[in-house]
């Protein structure tokens, strides 16, 4: 039914407002209609509560009785910090619930729909399911693969370099591209770099778009050799933005306000890091802005889901650092990139790719978790943007 898709599309739109702010919960949107008119809307609020259905029901008030509810993820049916959303919907007297995607959480999966049906509420599932799964790909990953959705961003010159072999601006891409990247930061739970990037660039890794400063993701540094120092900006600002170091060496100096998470070493170190981020911090969406070594290792370990390539119309020439170092993969085990979106910011080009692998090294049944497409966002060109790394 066209009307179902129309209102579910609206629910998906409001759901996006929660991306980067609601982990470990999913970003859910809810639209309530009565007589074909919207009477309530809501989305998951910061910290993951209250849930979208609760917000929308409060917004609708008495108009929720006999209404149709459009929700992007199956309503929860278990008691947590708040009561079940299924109970709230039943008590509000709604007549019909349209669900985009089933919840992969074992506590809910199928049970939420069953509870509504048993209460005599009509339920329809699968409306814009693919779009809903794409939106909450991080939540699906955390439940099905025990790791976050991992997006890698690289900014390069036309000849594939991530640094310029000349004096002057340290930036490769222009200010409009960098503003778009800051928006991506705000839509992720955590941002990761390696210790070499910290030493070389001394980045802040926050979001400085006006109005989104509080949406800066938590910051994560892979540091196995104690390269992070007190004078680095990440350490100096660790009291205001949560900053974590993942390491397999517990003997390094502990820096003030920086939180250390010890991870088992070996060849599976990076995979263990991702598991720790999800299990201990609840991270569902990870944005990686590391250098060539970290990015290559993530690709080698099949730990990249989405790839963002920002390309400037300039040439670095000999001496610039390579974006990707020697991957060293067999031809049959290489990764493949499917372009899902392309956009231009002045002379820069930004392309987004879904990443798949010819051979799966993991025994997890990844068929249960769809390959999700990246969700596009518009560029914020507010002149108040403070430009630095």
PDB file of C-alpha atoms in Angstrom, residues 163-164 167-173:
ATOM      1  CA  UNK A 163      49.578  13.612   2.589  1.00  0.00           C
ATOM      2  CA  UNK A 164      50.894  16.414   0.429  1.00  0.00           C
ATOM      3  CA  UNK A 167      54.562  23.101   2.450  1.00  0.00           C
ATOM      4  CA  UNK A 168      51.374  24.992   3.165  1.00  0.00           C
ATOM      5  CA  UNK A 169      47.918  23.771   4.152  1.00  0.00           C
ATOM      6  CA  UNK A 170      47.891  20.313   5.778  1.00  0.00           C
ATOM      7  CA  UNK A 171      44.487  19.695   4.217  1.00  0.00           C
ATOM      8  CA  UNK A 172      43.941  17.658   1.099  1.00  0.00           C
ATOM      9  CA  UNK A 173      40.197  18.250   0.648  1.00  0.00           C
TER      10      UNK A 173
END
